[in-house]
C-alpha positions as protocol buffer text, in pm:
chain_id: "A"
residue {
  index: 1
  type: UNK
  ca { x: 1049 y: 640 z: -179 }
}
residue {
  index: 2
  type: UNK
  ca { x: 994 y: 990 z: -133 }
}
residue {
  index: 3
  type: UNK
  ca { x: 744 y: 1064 z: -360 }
}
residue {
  index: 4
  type: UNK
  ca { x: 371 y: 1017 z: -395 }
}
residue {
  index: 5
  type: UNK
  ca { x: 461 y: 875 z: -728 }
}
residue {
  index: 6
  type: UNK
  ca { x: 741 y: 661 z: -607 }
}
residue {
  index: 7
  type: UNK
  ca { x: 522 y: 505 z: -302 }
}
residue {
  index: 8
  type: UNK
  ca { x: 237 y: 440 z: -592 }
}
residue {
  index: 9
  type: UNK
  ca { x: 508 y: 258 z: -791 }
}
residue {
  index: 10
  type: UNK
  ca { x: 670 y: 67 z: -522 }
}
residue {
  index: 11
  type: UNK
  ca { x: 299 y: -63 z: -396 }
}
residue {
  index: 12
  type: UNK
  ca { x: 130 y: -150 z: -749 }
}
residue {
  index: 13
  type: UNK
  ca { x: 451 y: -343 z: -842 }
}
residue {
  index: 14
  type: UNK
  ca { x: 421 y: -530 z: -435 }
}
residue {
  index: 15
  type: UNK
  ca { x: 50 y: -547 z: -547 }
}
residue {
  index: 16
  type: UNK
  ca { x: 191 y: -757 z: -868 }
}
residue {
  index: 17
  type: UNK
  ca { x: 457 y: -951 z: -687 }
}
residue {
  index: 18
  type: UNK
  ca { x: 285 y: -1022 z: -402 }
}
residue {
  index: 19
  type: UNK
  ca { x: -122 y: -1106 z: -501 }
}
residue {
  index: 20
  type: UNK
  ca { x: -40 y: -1204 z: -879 }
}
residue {
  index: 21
  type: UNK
  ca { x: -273 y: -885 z: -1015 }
}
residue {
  index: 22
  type: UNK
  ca { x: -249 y: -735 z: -1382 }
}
residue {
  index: 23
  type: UNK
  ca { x: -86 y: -381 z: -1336 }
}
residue {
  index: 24
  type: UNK
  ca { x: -322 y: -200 z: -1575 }
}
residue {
  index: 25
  type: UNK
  ca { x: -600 y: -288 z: -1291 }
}
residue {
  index: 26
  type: UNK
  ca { x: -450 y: -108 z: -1001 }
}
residue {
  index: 27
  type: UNK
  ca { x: -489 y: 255 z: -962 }
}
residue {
  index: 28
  type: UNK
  ca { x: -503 y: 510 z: -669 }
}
residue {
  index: 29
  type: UNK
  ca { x: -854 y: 502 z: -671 }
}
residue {
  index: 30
  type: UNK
  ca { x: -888 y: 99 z: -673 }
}
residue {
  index: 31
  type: UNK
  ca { x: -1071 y: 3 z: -356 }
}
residue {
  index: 32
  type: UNK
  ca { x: -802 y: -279 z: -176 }
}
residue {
  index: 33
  type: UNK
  ca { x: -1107 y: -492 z: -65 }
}
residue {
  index: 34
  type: UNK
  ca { x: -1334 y: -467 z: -370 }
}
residue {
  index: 35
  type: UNK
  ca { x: -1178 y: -405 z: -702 }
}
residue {
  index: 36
  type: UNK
  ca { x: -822 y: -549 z: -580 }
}
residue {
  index: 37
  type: UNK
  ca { x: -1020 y: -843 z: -380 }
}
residue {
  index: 38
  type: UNK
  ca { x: -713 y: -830 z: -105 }
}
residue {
  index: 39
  type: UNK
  ca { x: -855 y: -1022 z: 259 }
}
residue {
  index: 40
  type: UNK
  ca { x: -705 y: -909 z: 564 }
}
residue {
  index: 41
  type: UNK
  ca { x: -444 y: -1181 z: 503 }
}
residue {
  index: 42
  type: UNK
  ca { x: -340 y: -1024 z: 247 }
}
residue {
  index: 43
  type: UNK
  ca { x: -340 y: -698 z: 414 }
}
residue {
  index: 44
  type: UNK
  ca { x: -77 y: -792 z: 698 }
}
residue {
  index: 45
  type: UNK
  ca { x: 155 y: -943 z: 408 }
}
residue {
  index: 46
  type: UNK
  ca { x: 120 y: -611 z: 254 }
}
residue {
  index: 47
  type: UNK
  ca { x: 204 y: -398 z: 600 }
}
residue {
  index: 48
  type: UNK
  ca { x: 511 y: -662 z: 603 }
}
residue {
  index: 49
  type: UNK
  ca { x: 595 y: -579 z: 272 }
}
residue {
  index: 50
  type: UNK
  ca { x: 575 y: -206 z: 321 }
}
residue {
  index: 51
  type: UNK
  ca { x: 807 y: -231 z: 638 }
}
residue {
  index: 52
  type: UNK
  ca { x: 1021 y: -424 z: 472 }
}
residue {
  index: 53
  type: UNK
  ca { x: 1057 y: -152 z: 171 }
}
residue {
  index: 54
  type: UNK
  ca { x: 1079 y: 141 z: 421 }
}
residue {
  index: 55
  type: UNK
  ca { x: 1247 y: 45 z: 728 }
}
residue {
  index: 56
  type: UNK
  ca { x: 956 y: 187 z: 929 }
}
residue {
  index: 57
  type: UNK
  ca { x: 616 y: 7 z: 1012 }
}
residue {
  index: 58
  type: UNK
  ca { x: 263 y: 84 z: 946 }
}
residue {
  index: 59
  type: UNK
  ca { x: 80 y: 74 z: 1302 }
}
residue {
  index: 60
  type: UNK
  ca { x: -218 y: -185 z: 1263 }
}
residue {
  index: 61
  type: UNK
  ca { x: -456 y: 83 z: 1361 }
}
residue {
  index: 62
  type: UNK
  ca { x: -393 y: 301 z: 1084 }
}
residue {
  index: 63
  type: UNK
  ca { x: -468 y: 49 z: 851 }
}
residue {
  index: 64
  type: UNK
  ca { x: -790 y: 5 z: 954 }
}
residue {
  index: 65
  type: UNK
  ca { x: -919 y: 314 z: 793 }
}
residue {
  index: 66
  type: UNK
  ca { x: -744 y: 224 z: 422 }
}
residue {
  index: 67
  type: UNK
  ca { x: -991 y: 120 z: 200 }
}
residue {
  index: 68
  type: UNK
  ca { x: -837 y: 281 z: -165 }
}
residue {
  index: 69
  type: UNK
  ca { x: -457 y: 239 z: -298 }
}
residue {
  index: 70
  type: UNK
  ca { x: -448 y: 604 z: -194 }
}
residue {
  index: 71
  type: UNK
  ca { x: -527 y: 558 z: 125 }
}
residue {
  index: 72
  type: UNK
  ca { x: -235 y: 277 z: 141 }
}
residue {
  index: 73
  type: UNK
  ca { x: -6 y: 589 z: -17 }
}
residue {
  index: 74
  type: UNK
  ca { x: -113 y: 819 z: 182 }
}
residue {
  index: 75
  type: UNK
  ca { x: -33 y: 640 z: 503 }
}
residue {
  index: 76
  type: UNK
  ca { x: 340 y: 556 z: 382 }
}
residue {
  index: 77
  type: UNK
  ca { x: 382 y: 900 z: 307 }
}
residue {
  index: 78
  type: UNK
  ca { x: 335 y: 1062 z: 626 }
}
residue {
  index: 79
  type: UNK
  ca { x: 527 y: 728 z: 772 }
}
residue {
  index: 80
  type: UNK
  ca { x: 856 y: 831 z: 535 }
}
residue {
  index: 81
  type: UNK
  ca { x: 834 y: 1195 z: 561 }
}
residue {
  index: 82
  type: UNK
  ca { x: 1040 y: 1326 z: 816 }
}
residue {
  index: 83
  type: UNK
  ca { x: 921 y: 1489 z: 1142 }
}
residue {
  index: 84
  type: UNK
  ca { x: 890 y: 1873 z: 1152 }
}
């Protein structure tokens, strides 16, 4: 997952796997909350998931502010990039 692309593939087909939604529906600009209807449940499986995928885990904090899939790959970005 090094890619913007990649991380957007790797989280719609979690998205699938993990809350049972129809691929077509999710899209960077799908809001997590509204159009995706994920709880905050669902939003610490997802963090899990993530770490799980990367190694490396999102801090709590920063996941506050996600509201959009883009957000969510966005966040994992910076997390896999490496330092400079």
């Amino acid at each position: 997952m090094q890619t913007r692309d990649d991380i957007f593939n790797t989280l719609r087909d979690a998205l699938v796997e993990l809350f049972e939604l129809e691929p077509a529906s999710i899209s960077l600009e799908s809001n997590l909350y509204q159009d995706l209807e994920i709880d905050s449940i669902d939003a610490v499986d997802l963090i899990d998931h993530i770490k799980r995928q990367t190694g490396k885990k999102i801090a709590a904090e920063e996941f506050k502010s996600v509201r959009t899939v883009n957000d969510v790959v966005e966040a994992v970005y910076r997390l896999v990039q490496p330092a400079a």
